[in-house]
Short mmCIF file of C-alpha atoms and ligand atoms in Angstrom, two decimals:
data_model
loop_
_atom_site.label_atom_id
_atom_site.label_comp_id
_atom_site.label_asym_id
_atom_site.label_seq_id
_atom_site.Cartn_x
_atom_site.Cartn_y
_atom_site.Cartn_z
CA MET A 1 -17.33 -9.02 -15.45
CA ILE A 2 -17.61 -12.74 -14.76
CA ALA A 3 -20.70 -13.40 -12.69
CA PRO A 4 -20.63 -14.99 -9.23
CA GLY A 5 -21.68 -18.59 -9.68
CA SER A 6 -19.12 -19.17 -12.46
CA THR A 7 -16.48 -21.89 -12.25
CA ILE A 8 -12.93 -20.77 -11.54
CA GLY A 9 -9.69 -22.68 -11.99
CA ILE A 10 -6.69 -22.67 -9.68
CA LEU A 11 -3.24 -23.81 -10.77
CA GLY A 12 -1.88 -25.42 -7.62
CA GLY A 13 -3.87 -26.93 -4.77
CA GLY A 14 -1.99 -26.05 -1.58
CA GLN A 15 -3.36 -24.15 1.39
CA LEU A 16 -3.54 -20.90 -0.57
CA GLY A 17 -5.73 -22.61 -3.14
CA MET A 18 -7.80 -24.08 -0.35
CA MET A 19 -8.45 -20.69 1.22
CA LEU A 20 -9.29 -19.20 -2.18
CA ALA A 21 -11.70 -22.09 -2.82
CA LEU A 22 -13.42 -21.40 0.51
CA ALA A 23 -13.81 -17.72 -0.43
CA ALA A 24 -15.10 -18.75 -3.87
CA ARG A 25 -17.80 -20.87 -2.25
CA ARG A 26 -19.29 -17.74 -0.69
CA PHE A 27 -19.63 -16.34 -4.18
CA ASP A 28 -21.35 -19.54 -5.25
CA CYS A 29 -18.40 -20.26 -7.53
CA ALA A 30 -17.39 -23.81 -8.28
CA VAL A 31 -13.65 -24.45 -8.16
CA TRP A 32 -11.51 -26.72 -10.27
CA VAL A 33 -8.05 -27.34 -8.90
CA TYR A 34 -5.16 -28.47 -11.08
CA ASP A 35 -2.40 -30.13 -9.07
CA PRO A 36 -0.33 -33.26 -9.66
CA ASP A 37 -0.40 -34.06 -5.94
CA PRO A 38 -3.28 -36.46 -5.09
CA ASP A 39 -3.29 -35.10 -1.52
CA ALA A 40 -3.46 -31.40 -2.47
CA PRO A 41 -5.31 -29.64 0.40
CA ALA A 42 -7.52 -27.56 -1.93
CA ALA A 43 -8.87 -30.73 -3.58
CA ALA A 44 -10.97 -31.38 -0.46
CA ILE A 45 -12.93 -28.17 -1.13
CA ALA A 46 -12.92 -28.20 -4.93
CA GLU A 47 -15.67 -29.51 -7.21
CA ARG A 48 -13.06 -31.13 -9.33
CA HIS A 49 -9.40 -32.00 -8.87
CA ILE A 50 -7.47 -32.50 -12.08
CA CYS A 51 -4.58 -34.59 -10.82
CA ALA A 52 -2.13 -34.51 -13.70
CA PRO A 53 1.35 -33.23 -14.49
CA PHE A 54 1.44 -29.53 -15.35
CA GLU A 55 2.87 -30.46 -18.74
CA GLN A 56 -0.03 -32.68 -19.82
CA GLU A 57 -1.81 -30.76 -22.59
CA THR A 58 -4.98 -32.86 -22.79
CA ALA A 59 -5.61 -32.36 -19.07
CA LEU A 60 -4.81 -28.66 -19.38
CA ALA A 61 -7.19 -28.31 -22.32
CA ALA A 62 -10.02 -29.91 -20.30
CA PHE A 63 -9.20 -27.60 -17.39
CA CYS A 64 -9.29 -24.48 -19.58
CA ALA A 65 -12.53 -25.59 -21.25
CA GLY A 66 -14.27 -26.11 -17.92
CA VAL A 67 -13.55 -22.81 -16.18
CA ALA A 68 -14.37 -19.15 -16.78
CA ALA A 69 -11.02 -17.84 -15.52
CA ILE A 70 -7.83 -19.18 -13.96
CA THR A 71 -5.46 -17.98 -11.27
CA VAL A 72 -2.36 -19.37 -9.59
CA GLU A 73 -1.68 -20.18 -5.97
CA ARG A 74 2.04 -20.79 -6.39
CA GLU A 75 4.69 -19.43 -8.72
CA GLN A 76 6.47 -22.68 -9.49
CA ILE A 77 4.38 -23.59 -12.52
CA PRO A 78 6.06 -24.20 -15.87
CA ARG A 79 6.03 -21.21 -18.23
CA ALA A 80 4.49 -23.31 -21.03
CA THR A 81 1.57 -24.25 -18.74
CA LEU A 82 0.95 -20.61 -17.92
CA GLU A 83 1.08 -19.62 -21.59
CA PHE A 84 -1.32 -22.42 -22.51
CA CYS A 85 -3.84 -21.29 -19.90
CA ALA A 86 -3.51 -17.65 -21.00
CA GLN A 87 -4.20 -18.68 -24.61
CA HIS A 88 -7.14 -20.95 -23.88
CA SER A 89 -8.77 -19.11 -21.00
CA ILE A 90 -8.30 -15.98 -18.90
CA LEU A 91 -5.21 -16.21 -16.68
CA ARG A 92 -4.69 -13.60 -13.97
CA PRO A 93 -2.01 -12.61 -13.18
CA ASN A 94 -0.37 -12.80 -16.60
CA PRO A 95 2.31 -15.43 -17.34
CA GLY A 96 5.13 -12.88 -17.49
CA SER A 97 4.49 -11.74 -13.91
CA VAL A 98 4.53 -15.30 -12.60
CA ALA A 99 7.67 -16.14 -14.60
CA ILE A 100 9.54 -13.20 -13.07
CA ALA A 101 8.48 -14.14 -9.54
CA GLN A 102 9.56 -17.76 -9.95
CA ASP A 103 13.19 -16.96 -10.65
CA ARG A 104 15.33 -14.90 -8.30
CA ILE A 105 17.66 -13.78 -11.07
CA ARG A 106 14.81 -12.45 -13.20
CA GLU A 107 13.10 -10.95 -10.15
CA LYS A 108 16.10 -9.10 -8.73
CA THR A 109 17.14 -7.92 -12.20
CA PHE A 110 13.61 -6.63 -12.80
CA PHE A 111 13.69 -4.66 -9.52
CA ARG A 112 17.07 -3.22 -10.44
CA GLU A 113 15.84 -2.22 -13.90
CA LEU A 114 12.94 -0.35 -12.29
CA GLY A 115 15.52 1.55 -10.25
CA LEU A 116 14.31 0.06 -6.94
CA ALA A 117 16.82 -0.79 -4.23
CA THR A 118 17.67 -4.36 -3.22
CA ALA A 119 20.47 -5.87 -1.15
CA GLU A 120 23.65 -5.88 -3.21
CA PHE A 121 23.70 -9.01 -5.35
CA ALA A 122 25.55 -10.78 -8.14
CA VAL A 123 24.28 -13.36 -10.61
CA LEU A 124 25.94 -16.76 -10.75
CA ARG A 125 25.37 -18.89 -13.85
CA THR A 126 28.81 -20.18 -14.82
CA PRO A 127 32.14 -20.57 -13.00
CA ALA A 128 33.29 -17.43 -14.83
CA ASP A 129 30.80 -15.45 -12.67
CA LEU A 130 32.49 -16.50 -9.42
CA ALA A 131 35.11 -13.75 -9.36
CA ALA A 132 32.60 -10.91 -9.67
CA ALA A 133 30.33 -12.56 -7.08
CA GLN A 134 33.19 -12.47 -4.59
CA THR A 135 33.40 -8.71 -4.74
CA ILE A 136 30.01 -7.96 -3.13
CA PRO A 137 30.02 -7.30 0.63
CA TYR A 138 30.24 -10.41 2.85
CA PRO A 139 28.79 -12.10 4.87
CA ALA A 140 26.41 -13.02 2.09
CA LEU A 141 23.75 -15.54 1.19
CA LEU A 142 23.82 -17.90 -1.75
CA LYS A 143 20.29 -18.53 -3.06
CA THR A 144 19.31 -20.80 -5.94
CA ALA A 145 17.40 -18.92 -8.64
CA GLN A 146 14.52 -21.40 -8.63
CA ASP A 147 12.71 -23.75 -6.26
CA GLY A 148 13.95 -22.05 -3.11
CA TYR A 149 11.41 -21.00 -0.54
CA ASP A 150 11.20 -20.90 3.25
CA GLY A 151 15.00 -20.74 3.43
CA LYS A 152 15.49 -23.84 1.22
CA GLY A 153 18.23 -23.70 -1.40
CA GLN A 154 20.06 -21.07 0.65
CA LEU A 155 23.48 -21.14 2.23
CA ARG A 156 25.17 -18.56 4.41
CA LEU A 157 28.59 -17.42 3.24
CA PRO A 158 30.78 -15.93 5.95
CA SER A 159 33.47 -14.89 3.45
CA PRO A 160 34.16 -14.87 -0.32
CA GLU A 161 36.20 -18.08 0.03
CA ALA A 162 33.07 -19.96 1.05
CA LEU A 163 31.32 -19.20 -2.24
CA ALA A 164 32.79 -21.81 -4.62
CA PRO A 165 32.32 -24.82 -2.30
CA ALA A 166 28.81 -23.67 -1.34
CA TRP A 167 27.82 -23.33 -4.98
CA GLN A 168 29.21 -26.82 -5.59
CA GLU A 169 27.02 -28.07 -2.74
CA LEU A 170 23.94 -26.57 -4.44
CA GLY A 171 24.83 -28.40 -7.65
CA GLN A 172 26.17 -25.27 -9.41
CA ARG A 173 22.62 -24.33 -10.31
CA PRO A 174 21.93 -20.74 -11.43
CA ALA A 175 21.90 -18.66 -8.26
CA ILE A 176 22.33 -15.24 -6.80
CA VAL A 177 24.78 -14.14 -4.15
CA GLU A 178 23.29 -11.49 -1.95
CA ALA A 179 24.86 -9.37 0.78
CA MET A 180 23.41 -10.00 4.25
CA VAL A 181 21.49 -6.96 5.41
CA PRO A 182 21.50 -6.09 9.13
CA LEU A 183 17.74 -6.00 9.60
CA GLN A 184 15.72 -3.64 11.71
CA GLN A 185 12.47 -5.16 10.42
CA GLU A 186 10.99 -7.22 7.65
CA PHE A 187 7.57 -6.44 6.31
CA SER A 188 5.29 -7.01 3.36
CA VAL A 189 2.95 -4.95 1.26
CA ILE A 190 -0.02 -6.80 -0.15
CA LEU A 191 -2.09 -5.13 -2.82
CA ALA A 192 -4.86 -6.08 -5.18
CA ARG A 193 -5.08 -4.52 -8.62
CA ASN A 194 -7.92 -4.90 -11.09
CA SER A 195 -8.15 -4.80 -14.87
CA ALA A 196 -8.94 -1.09 -14.81
CA GLY A 197 -5.64 -0.40 -13.05
CA LEU A 198 -7.20 0.43 -9.71
CA ALA A 199 -5.23 -0.82 -6.70
CA VAL A 200 -6.03 -1.26 -3.01
CA PHE A 201 -3.50 -1.94 -0.26
CA TYR A 202 -3.70 -4.04 2.85
CA PRO A 203 -2.26 -2.65 6.07
CA LEU A 204 1.45 -3.52 6.10
CA ALA A 205 2.45 -6.65 7.99
CA GLU A 206 5.61 -6.74 10.08
CA ASN A 207 7.09 -10.19 9.60
CA ARG A 208 9.31 -12.16 11.94
CA HIS A 209 11.07 -15.27 10.73
CA ARG A 210 12.59 -18.29 12.41
CA GLN A 211 15.23 -20.14 10.44
CA GLY A 212 14.18 -18.48 7.20
CA ILE A 213 10.49 -19.39 7.65
CA LEU A 214 7.77 -16.88 8.43
CA ASP A 215 6.84 -17.21 12.08
CA LEU A 216 4.71 -14.16 12.94
CA SER A 217 3.01 -11.37 11.02
CA ILE A 218 2.14 -8.41 13.21
CA VAL A 219 -0.42 -5.79 12.18
CA PRO A 220 -0.29 -2.87 12.47
CA ALA A 221 3.43 -2.82 11.69
CA ALA A 222 5.69 -0.61 13.80
CA LEU A 223 7.21 1.27 10.89
CA PRO A 224 7.67 4.97 10.21
CA ASP A 225 4.95 6.39 7.93
CA ALA A 226 7.53 7.55 5.40
CA VAL A 227 8.88 4.00 5.04
CA GLN A 228 5.37 2.62 4.65
CA ASP A 229 4.52 5.19 1.99
CA GLN A 230 7.65 4.48 0.04
CA ALA A 231 7.05 0.73 0.20
CA ARG A 232 3.51 1.14 -1.11
CA ARG A 233 4.78 3.33 -3.94
CA TRP A 234 7.37 0.71 -4.93
CA ALA A 235 4.86 -2.12 -4.77
CA LEU A 236 2.47 -0.19 -6.99
CA GLN A 237 5.29 0.65 -9.40
CA ILE A 238 6.02 -3.08 -9.68
CA ALA A 239 2.36 -3.95 -10.24
CA GLU A 240 1.98 -1.29 -12.91
CA ALA A 241 5.17 -2.29 -14.71
CA LEU A 242 3.84 -5.87 -14.88
CA ASP A 243 0.32 -4.80 -15.87
CA TYR A 244 -0.61 -6.98 -12.96
CA ILE A 245 -4.15 -8.17 -12.20
CA GLY A 246 -4.72 -9.95 -8.90
CA VAL A 247 -3.19 -10.03 -5.46
CA LEU A 248 0.51 -9.21 -5.30
CA ALA A 249 2.69 -9.59 -2.22
CA VAL A 250 5.96 -7.67 -2.01
CA GLU A 251 8.43 -8.38 0.77
CA PHE A 252 10.77 -5.70 2.07
CA PHE A 253 13.75 -5.29 4.35
CA HIS A 254 14.13 -2.23 6.56
CA SER A 255 17.81 -2.13 7.41
CA VAL A 256 19.37 -1.06 10.68
CA ASP A 257 20.70 2.05 8.94
CA GLY A 258 17.20 2.97 7.76
CA ARG A 259 17.30 1.81 4.13
CA LEU A 260 14.28 0.35 2.40
CA LEU A 261 15.22 -2.69 0.28
CA LEU A 262 13.10 -5.01 -1.82
CA ASN A 263 13.43 -8.70 -1.01
CA GLU A 264 11.05 -10.63 -3.22
CA MET A 265 7.52 -10.80 -4.53
CA ALA A 266 4.80 -13.39 -4.84
CA PRO A 267 2.17 -13.30 -7.61
CA ARG A 268 -0.62 -14.47 -5.31
CA PRO A 269 -1.96 -14.15 -1.77
CA HIS A 270 0.81 -14.56 0.76
CA ASN A 271 1.31 -16.21 4.12
CA SER A 272 1.91 -12.76 5.61
CA GLY A 273 -1.57 -11.71 4.43
CA HIS A 274 -3.49 -14.42 6.29
CA PHE A 275 -4.28 -11.91 9.03
CA SER A 276 -6.77 -10.38 6.59
CA LEU A 277 -9.00 -13.47 6.91
CA ASP A 278 -10.23 -12.18 10.27
CA ALA A 279 -8.87 -8.68 10.73
CA CYS A 280 -9.95 -6.93 7.51
CA VAL A 281 -13.28 -6.25 5.86
CA HIS A 282 -12.25 -8.41 2.91
CA SER A 283 -9.56 -11.06 2.99
CA GLN A 284 -6.76 -11.34 0.46
CA PHE A 285 -8.56 -14.40 -0.95
CA ASP A 286 -11.81 -12.49 -1.44
CA GLN A 287 -9.76 -9.93 -3.26
CA GLN A 288 -8.03 -12.51 -5.45
CA LEU A 289 -11.45 -13.76 -6.49
CA ARG A 290 -12.82 -10.27 -7.06
CA SER A 291 -9.90 -9.25 -9.25
CA LEU A 292 -10.07 -12.54 -11.15
CA LEU A 293 -13.77 -12.08 -11.92
CA ASP A 294 -13.55 -8.31 -12.48
CA LEU A 295 -15.87 -7.65 -9.58
CA PRO A 296 -15.33 -4.36 -7.72
CA LEU A 297 -12.40 -4.60 -5.29
CA GLY A 298 -13.34 -4.80 -1.61
CA ASP A 299 -12.48 -2.66 1.39
CA THR A 300 -9.16 -3.61 3.00
CA ARG A 301 -9.74 -1.69 6.22
CA LEU A 302 -8.25 -3.18 9.39
CA LEU A 303 -10.93 -4.08 11.93
CA SER A 304 -8.63 -5.19 14.73
CA PRO A 305 -4.95 -5.44 15.63
CA VAL A 306 -3.82 -8.97 14.92
CA VAL A 307 -0.87 -11.34 15.03
CA MET A 308 -0.73 -14.31 12.65
CA LEU A 309 1.26 -17.23 14.02
CA ASN A 310 2.33 -20.07 11.74
CA LEU A 311 1.89 -23.63 12.94
CA LEU A 312 4.76 -25.70 11.57
CA GLY A 313 5.05 -29.47 11.39
CA ASP A 314 7.60 -29.39 14.23
CA LEU A 315 4.72 -28.88 16.66
CA TRP A 316 3.18 -32.17 15.53
CA LEU A 317 6.48 -34.04 15.58
CA ASP A 318 7.51 -32.84 19.03
CA GLY A 319 4.58 -34.58 20.76
CA ALA A 320 0.80 -34.61 20.77
CA LEU A 321 -0.59 -31.13 20.14
CA ASP A 322 -2.49 -29.81 23.12
CA TRP A 323 -5.29 -27.98 21.32
CA GLY A 324 -6.85 -27.03 24.63
CA HIS A 325 -3.72 -24.98 25.29
CA TRP A 326 -3.45 -23.38 21.84
CA LEU A 327 -7.11 -22.47 21.59
CA ARG A 328 -7.90 -21.43 25.14
CA HIS A 329 -7.81 -17.72 24.34
CA PRO A 330 -11.19 -16.74 22.95
CA GLN A 331 -9.55 -14.41 20.42
CA VAL A 332 -7.45 -17.14 18.77
CA LYS A 333 -8.84 -18.30 15.43
CA PRO A 334 -7.31 -21.47 13.99
CA TYR A 335 -6.82 -22.51 10.37
CA LEU A 336 -5.65 -26.02 9.63
CA TYR A 337 -4.75 -26.97 6.11
CA GLY A 338 -5.55 -30.69 6.24
CA LYS A 339 -2.04 -31.83 5.28
CA LYS A 340 -1.66 -35.54 5.85
CA GLU A 341 1.98 -35.57 6.83
CA ALA A 342 3.77 -33.28 9.28
CA ARG A 343 7.37 -32.41 8.42
CA ARG A 344 9.82 -30.06 10.09
CA GLY A 345 9.33 -26.57 8.72
CA ARG A 346 6.16 -27.55 6.82
CA LYS A 347 3.28 -25.11 7.17
CA MET A 348 0.37 -27.09 8.65
CA GLY A 349 -1.86 -24.21 9.65
CA HIS A 350 -1.89 -20.84 11.32
CA LEU A 351 -3.58 -18.93 14.13
CA ASN A 352 -4.96 -15.42 13.89
CA ILE A 353 -4.76 -13.79 17.29
CA LEU A 354 -6.98 -10.73 17.55
CA ALA A 355 -6.62 -8.26 20.39
CA ALA A 356 -7.19 -4.65 21.39
CA SER A 357 -3.58 -3.75 20.49
CA ARG A 358 -0.59 -5.36 18.81
CA GLU A 359 1.12 -5.49 22.20
CA ALA A 360 -1.81 -7.39 23.69
CA ALA A 361 -1.78 -9.84 20.77
CA LEU A 362 1.98 -10.35 21.25
CA ARG A 363 1.42 -11.00 24.95
CA THR A 364 -0.96 -13.80 23.98
CA VAL A 365 1.70 -15.23 21.66
CA ALA A 366 4.16 -15.17 24.57
CA GLU A 367 1.68 -16.91 26.82
CA LEU A 368 0.99 -19.61 24.25
CA ARG A 369 4.71 -20.17 23.87
CA GLY A 370 5.48 -20.35 27.54
CA GLY A 371 6.92 -16.87 27.89
CA GLU A 372 8.66 -16.07 24.62
CA VAL A 373 7.29 -14.33 21.57
CA GLY A 374 9.73 -15.96 19.15
P1 AMP B 1 13.97 -15.31 1.17
O1 AMP B 1 13.52 -16.70 0.83
O2 AMP B 1 14.94 -14.77 0.21
O3 AMP B 1 12.84 -14.38 1.45
O4 AMP B 1 14.74 -15.48 2.57
C1 AMP B 1 14.10 -15.97 3.73
C2 AMP B 1 14.47 -15.12 4.93
O5 AMP B 1 15.89 -15.14 5.12
C3 AMP B 1 14.12 -13.65 4.81
O6 AMP B 1 12.78 -13.40 5.12
C4 AMP B 1 15.09 -13.05 5.80
O7 AMP B 1 14.67 -13.26 7.13
C5 AMP B 1 16.34 -13.86 5.56
N1 AMP B 1 17.15 -13.19 4.52
C6 AMP B 1 17.11 -13.45 3.20
N2 AMP B 1 17.95 -12.66 2.52
C7 AMP B 1 18.55 -11.87 3.43
C8 AMP B 1 19.54 -10.82 3.36
N3 AMP B 1 20.07 -10.45 2.20
N4 AMP B 1 19.89 -10.24 4.51
C9 AMP B 1 19.37 -10.61 5.70
N5 AMP B 1 18.45 -11.57 5.83
C10 AMP B 1 18.04 -12.21 4.73
#
């Protein structure tokens, strides 16, 4: 066990790092953030911000020497950096888990090897792969293997003929082609697993997206118990196969014809778990800290129905934000990430809307949005 009061390190200093740093403060932990971005949101909360490229070994060595244990707040961190941290300190989750999650080809192949269902997909590395990739069901999506998130690096393919030009447009980078699934729902399972192999689950979040970006997470999710049970089993199977320590988010599709399909995973707290900040006994960030330090895992019990609503940069760009409007409901709890520049689709903050039922929370969302839920 690493005692509260120790210094922890976070690779990446975005909003997830910021919220972990805030949780760490309550444990009297100092936080060192490693992020090449001088404006990284977590730096405002951290004791120390090491602002250096992830590849710079002297900076990494100082980081490892100064902290008791390290975790990640994003998956796009070079493999060599992860390995270095694992060798010179304690890194949780392990480098292999992060490396799988940062590459769609590795991730989808890993799911398939575990025997878990995904949307039909084909791997595209060289032009010779094009023919096979045209035989999966269309319409399909072309997704770059790396650096794609929030719908970036993705193109919709109405027919097999669209594949070659679309791949050209994405620079012929390694990619997957994935059949479009008619969706009944999307949801995520968030779990925390400790070094003894014990795992706890958060209540499942039903996720609604707008243009490929998470818009709302609704808890409790309206999903049959059998689907929820199966999703939890698959998520645990993934965590165990990876010998995972930390918070793991696994995203699922529930298709119109009732199939459960894995979408992707994140080796860290997840946007769809932000509801836990207010609606659960312990938040996903508390749990990330507890698993990192080998403290006993906390209770994940849901205290209130909740809807998490993402605040995107569009709101800032489309005119002055009327905070009086957004905050007038006494059950709305705001989180702003302190990002200096608003961009379309950029996550600037979120609201947790607590209510007596999910329906009541959704009614508040509709009110805030002038009649529509989203
Ligand atoms: P991803 O970055 O792969 O999670 O994709 C972002 C969002 O696009 C997902 O949350 C879905 O809403 C949608 N999406 C991605 N892949 C598929 C698919 N195969 N079928 C239907 N919708 C998809």
